[in-house]
Each structure stands twice: as structure tokens, then as C-alpha cells.
Tab-separated table of C-alpha atoms in Angstrom:
chain	number	residue	atom	x	y	z
W	16	UNK	CA	91.913	180.368	223.269
W	17	UNK	CA	88.259	181.470	223.540
W	18	UNK	CA	87.608	179.894	220.138
W	19	UNK	CA	89.170	176.634	221.275
W	20	UNK	CA	87.190	176.582	224.520
W	21	UNK	CA	83.783	177.332	223.013
W	22	UNK	CA	84.490	175.403	219.835
W	23	UNK	CA	85.075	172.243	221.842
W	24	UNK	CA	81.990	172.835	223.964
W	25	UNK	CA	79.701	173.239	220.948
W	26	UNK	CA	80.553	169.932	219.318
W	27	UNK	CA	78.158	167.785	221.439
W	28	UNK	CA	75.265	170.183	220.683
W	29	UNK	CA	75.961	169.888	216.975
W	30	UNK	CA	75.865	166.121	217.253
W	31	UNK	CA	72.556	166.205	219.140
W	32	UNK	CA	71.018	168.558	216.562
W	33	UNK	CA	72.187	166.296	213.748
W	34	UNK	CA	70.732	163.212	215.418
W	35	UNK	CA	67.454	165.006	216.118
W	36	UNK	CA	67.212	166.129	212.482
W	37	UNK	CA	67.863	162.582	211.309
W	38	UNK	CA	65.221	161.250	213.683
W	39	UNK	CA	62.602	163.768	212.507
W	40	UNK	CA	63.373	162.990	208.859
W	41	UNK	CA	63.012	159.263	209.522
W	42	UNK	CA	59.667	159.800	211.247
W	43	UNK	CA	58.363	161.935	208.367
W	44	UNK	CA	59.466	159.337	205.829
W	45	UNK	CA	57.785	156.558	207.817
W	46	UNK	CA	54.550	158.547	208.000
W	47	UNK	CA	54.578	159.154	204.246
W	48	UNK	CA	55.363	155.520	203.429
W	49	UNK	CA	52.550	154.345	205.723
W	50	UNK	CA	50.106	156.729	204.004
W	51	UNK	CA	51.250	155.586	200.553
W	52	UNK	CA	50.745	151.933	201.502
W	53	UNK	CA	47.270	152.623	202.873
W	54	UNK	CA	46.229	154.425	199.707
W	55	UNK	CA	47.823	151.752	197.513
W	56	UNK	CA	45.818	148.963	199.164
W	57	UNK	CA	42.656	151.072	199.166
W	58	UNK	CA	42.953	151.700	195.422
W	59	UNK	CA	43.845	148.047	194.768
W	60	UNK	CA	40.466	146.992	196.224
W	61	UNK	CA	38.447	149.218	193.859
W	62	UNK	CA	36.038	147.252	191.688
W	63	UNK	CA	36.871	147.583	187.978
W	64	UNK	CA	34.078	148.332	185.505
W	65	UNK	CA	32.447	145.436	183.635
W	66	UNK	CA	34.560	144.205	180.749
W	67	UNK	CA	33.582	145.827	177.456
W	68	UNK	CA	34.743	144.601	174.075
W	69	UNK	CA	35.529	147.093	171.300
W	70	UNK	CA	33.149	147.212	168.341
W	71	UNK	CA	34.159	144.881	165.527
W	72	UNK	CA	36.453	144.989	163.569
W	73	UNK	CA	38.611	147.083	165.933
W	74	UNK	CA	41.299	145.234	167.870
W	75	UNK	CA	42.943	146.272	171.130
W	76	UNK	CA	46.511	147.523	170.657
W	77	UNK	CA	49.184	145.661	172.600
W	78	UNK	CA	51.089	147.623	175.236
W	79	UNK	CA	48.760	150.625	175.160
W	80	UNK	CA	48.066	150.469	178.912
W	81	UNK	CA	51.713	151.151	179.727
W	82	UNK	CA	52.836	153.257	176.753
W	83	UNK	CA	51.604	155.902	174.314
W	84	UNK	CA	50.593	153.309	171.759
W	85	UNK	CA	47.324	152.883	169.833
W	86	UNK	CA	44.406	151.777	171.998
W	87	UNK	CA	42.485	150.406	169.021
W	88	UNK	CA	43.597	149.390	165.534
W	89	UNK	CA	41.938	148.193	162.381
W	90	UNK	CA	42.498	147.842	158.655
W	91	UNK	CA	40.178	149.419	156.099
W	92	UNK	CA	41.136	148.321	152.615
W	93	UNK	CA	44.796	149.296	152.312
W	94	UNK	CA	44.502	151.805	155.160
W	95	UNK	CA	45.837	151.324	158.669
W	96	UNK	CA	43.740	153.089	161.303
W	97	UNK	CA	45.087	153.750	164.805
W	98	UNK	CA	43.080	155.300	167.621
W	99	UNK	CA	44.480	157.031	170.714
W	100	UNK	CA	42.368	158.390	173.557
W	101	UNK	CA	42.788	160.852	176.426
W	102	UNK	CA	40.580	162.620	178.956
W	103	UNK	CA	40.167	166.377	178.976
W	104	UNK	CA	41.761	166.477	182.449
W	105	UNK	CA	44.919	164.807	181.063
W	106	UNK	CA	45.375	167.695	178.622
W	107	UNK	CA	44.110	170.630	180.698
W	108	UNK	CA	44.734	170.175	184.475
W	109	UNK	CA	41.401	170.562	186.221
W	110	UNK	CA	39.517	170.438	182.923
W	111	UNK	CA	35.939	169.325	183.481
W	112	UNK	CA	36.137	169.573	187.282
W	113	UNK	CA	33.261	172.040	187.426
W	114	UNK	CA	31.078	170.225	184.941
W	115	UNK	CA	29.980	167.212	186.968
W	116	UNK	CA	30.072	164.122	184.779
W	117	UNK	CA	30.974	166.117	181.670
W	118	UNK	CA	34.692	165.796	182.390
W	119	UNK	CA	34.359	162.009	182.621
W	120	UNK	CA	32.066	161.772	179.607
W	121	UNK	CA	34.224	163.901	177.326
W	122	UNK	CA	37.102	162.064	175.671
W	123	UNK	CA	39.631	163.275	173.136
W	124	UNK	CA	40.038	160.785	170.332
W	125	UNK	CA	43.064	160.939	168.029
W	126	UNK	CA	42.482	159.117	164.741
W	127	UNK	CA	45.487	158.349	162.538
W	128	UNK	CA	44.807	157.007	159.029
W	129	UNK	CA	47.803	155.965	156.918
W	130	UNK	CA	48.534	154.115	153.682
W	131	UNK	CA	51.579	152.100	152.546
W	132	UNK	CA	54.215	154.174	150.757
W	133	UNK	CA	52.903	157.467	152.126
W	134	UNK	CA	55.190	159.360	154.521
W	135	UNK	CA	52.314	161.337	156.038
W	136	UNK	CA	49.029	160.257	157.555
W	137	UNK	CA	45.631	161.892	157.910
W	138	UNK	CA	45.080	162.923	161.513
W	139	UNK	CA	41.700	163.715	163.102
W	140	UNK	CA	41.327	165.173	166.595
W	141	UNK	CA	37.801	164.459	167.808
W	142	UNK	CA	35.660	164.983	170.867
W	143	UNK	CA	33.929	161.719	171.802
W	144	UNK	CA	30.779	161.592	173.938
W	145	UNK	CA	28.335	158.801	174.889
W	146	UNK	CA	25.952	159.911	172.135
W	147	UNK	CA	28.036	161.903	169.656
W	148	UNK	CA	31.400	162.482	168.001
W	149	UNK	CA	32.629	165.872	166.851
W	150	UNK	CA	35.710	166.748	164.804
W	151	UNK	CA	37.964	169.495	166.210
W	152	UNK	CA	40.682	169.454	163.562
W	153	UNK	CA	41.998	167.601	160.503
W	154	UNK	CA	45.665	167.693	159.542
W	155	UNK	CA	48.434	165.882	157.698
W	156	UNK	CA	51.196	164.659	159.983
W	157	UNK	CA	54.252	162.383	159.828
W	158	UNK	CA	53.368	158.710	160.139
W	159	UNK	CA	53.275	157.530	163.721
W	160	UNK	CA	55.765	154.865	164.669
W	161	UNK	CA	56.305	154.271	168.396
W	162	UNK	CA	56.323	157.863	169.586
W	163	UNK	CA	52.581	158.089	170.227
W	164	UNK	CA	50.465	160.932	168.893
W	165	UNK	CA	52.496	163.793	170.381
W	166	UNK	CA	53.945	164.828	167.032
W	167	UNK	CA	54.126	168.544	166.337
W	168	UNK	CA	53.563	169.226	162.622
W	169	UNK	CA	56.365	171.173	160.946
W	170	UNK	CA	54.352	172.202	157.887
W	171	UNK	CA	50.977	173.821	157.239
W	172	UNK	CA	48.485	172.226	159.606
W	173	UNK	CA	45.354	172.743	157.527
W	174	UNK	CA	42.418	175.136	157.915
W	175	UNK	CA	40.457	175.620	161.121
W	176	UNK	CA	37.755	172.945	160.948
W	177	UNK	CA	34.868	175.222	161.930
W	178	UNK	CA	35.883	177.618	159.131
W	179	UNK	CA	35.241	174.954	156.473
W	180	UNK	CA	31.896	175.094	154.745
W	181	UNK	CA	29.136	172.793	155.959
W	182	UNK	CA	29.411	170.464	152.973
W	183	UNK	CA	33.130	169.815	153.611
W	184	UNK	CA	32.545	169.285	157.341
W	185	UNK	CA	29.764	166.799	156.633
W	186	UNK	CA	31.971	164.961	154.117
W	187	UNK	CA	34.800	164.599	156.652
W	188	UNK	CA	32.347	163.318	159.278
W	189	UNK	CA	31.074	160.786	156.747
W	190	UNK	CA	34.662	159.771	155.937
W	191	UNK	CA	35.502	158.676	159.489
W	192	UNK	CA	32.029	157.276	160.201
W	193	UNK	CA	32.449	154.996	157.165
W	194	UNK	CA	35.506	153.612	158.973
W	195	UNK	CA	33.553	152.825	162.148
W	196	UNK	CA	34.687	155.861	164.115
W	197	UNK	CA	31.611	157.047	165.994
W	198	UNK	CA	29.992	157.157	169.449
W	199	UNK	CA	29.796	153.333	169.571
W	200	UNK	CA	33.480	153.414	170.629
W	201	UNK	CA	32.694	155.369	173.800
W	202	UNK	CA	31.771	152.514	176.244
W	203	UNK	CA	34.963	150.587	175.527
W	204	UNK	CA	37.271	153.607	175.580
W	205	UNK	CA	35.790	154.943	178.809
W	206	UNK	CA	36.250	151.549	180.508
W	207	UNK	CA	39.768	151.244	179.086
W	208	UNK	CA	40.741	154.672	180.462
W	209	UNK	CA	39.439	153.675	183.890
W	210	UNK	CA	41.745	150.646	183.894
W	211	UNK	CA	44.702	152.741	182.669
W	212	UNK	CA	44.100	155.494	185.260
W	213	UNK	CA	43.772	152.866	187.996
W	214	UNK	CA	47.014	151.165	186.950
W	215	UNK	CA	48.891	154.479	186.706
W	216	UNK	CA	47.702	155.537	190.171
W	217	UNK	CA	48.857	152.280	191.770
W	218	UNK	CA	52.190	152.529	189.959
W	219	UNK	CA	52.577	156.118	191.234
W	220	UNK	CA	51.995	155.157	194.883
W	221	UNK	CA	54.492	152.301	194.553
W	222	UNK	CA	57.155	154.387	192.766
W	223	UNK	CA	57.005	157.239	195.291
W	224	UNK	CA	57.168	154.776	198.179
W	225	UNK	CA	60.184	153.020	196.668
W	226	UNK	CA	62.053	156.307	196.232
W	227	UNK	CA	61.291	157.533	199.770
W	228	UNK	CA	62.192	154.185	201.321
W	229	UNK	CA	65.401	153.722	199.316
W	230	UNK	CA	68.457	154.078	201.584
W	231	UNK	CA	70.482	157.182	200.732
W	232	UNK	CA	73.890	156.347	199.315
W	233	UNK	CA	76.698	158.294	200.952
W	234	UNK	CA	78.320	160.619	198.442
W	235	UNK	CA	81.797	159.623	197.465
W	236	UNK	CA	81.331	156.091	198.819
């Protein structure tokens, strides 16, 4: 009897609490969506850097802005050369934050050199700066198709580059420089990364806003 009396009396309070919770949630969502829209339009008004063309004979890879595809491509004799680029901060969160412009001016360049009929390709990981290019590692890896450069080698990855003797290191530097891979690529790749970062940021604001604003579907409906 007591349960029936108090149980009936509590129902309106439960309804009020539920409505209040729904109202607060709606207000929070609206605040977030408004903030996302403001940031989206603010970013959309940012002035892009001047257009920079890649050094000849490199060509811009199609679809690279939206996928992990080669940024630059070229042929060298019977070789196919694909270049991928990333910032230090994209690999190590916060990388370069304490170094002023160093984080912006330090790019990681992945160079993939392959030949017809060969199942593996020669892969260079390089540090690219406005005035220099340094090799971090050289390895043999499976040929890249559409998966980007995130391929983990399953066999011996080669010696540590700094442990090679000076003559071998110089020869490997000469090998990629002969193929046009040097600091002259920096202006284009830096500008290209700015455009990609800008596009990704705008897409992120829009995607989060769409998810938050999407009406919740009742379960079991």
C-alpha cells in the first residue's frame, strides 16, 4: 500500500527530471554545434599559401589530398618513384611544439622506388628541411599498391643507416639525389601539407557537427 502510494506520487518527478535532462542535453548540443560552425567558417576564410609547382619532372599524385596516396610521382628509366610526406607532429603527437618553426620546417619524406617484375621496392625514410635532406633509414619492402606507406616489413629491415660507413651513406645520398629527391621539393610539399591540413580540419568540424546534430534513432524502432 505504501509502495503504491509513494510509487504513484513519484512518477511526475521522474517525468520532470527526464524532461530537464533532455533540455540540458539539447542546450549543450546546440552550444557545441554553434561553436563548430563558428570555427568552420573562421578556418574557411584562412588565406591559402601561394601556389607552388613541384620541381620537374615530378607530377602531383591524384587523390593524395583525401587518401594515403603518393603526393608526387615520376619515372626514372624503368623505375617508378612515389613520394609520400608527413609532418613530425602527425607521427609523434606534440612533436616539434617546443621548437618554434622547427616542427613546421621538418617533414618526413617516404621515397618508394620500384621496378617492373620486382615484388619488393626500395624504401627511403628521409628528413626534409628547407635547406637539406637527410636519410633516416633504407629498407626493402613490399610494393605499395593503394594501402599507402604504412606497410610493416615482415623480413629483415636492413642495417641502421647511421651504422653504415661514410662511403655507403654518401652513395645512398647520391642515389636519391640523382633522382631529383633533395631540398628543392620542400616548398611544394610544405604548401601541399598546409592545404591538406586545412581540408582535414574543415572536414573534421563538419563531420563532428553532423554527428552531434543527427537525430537519435529510437532503439527497436
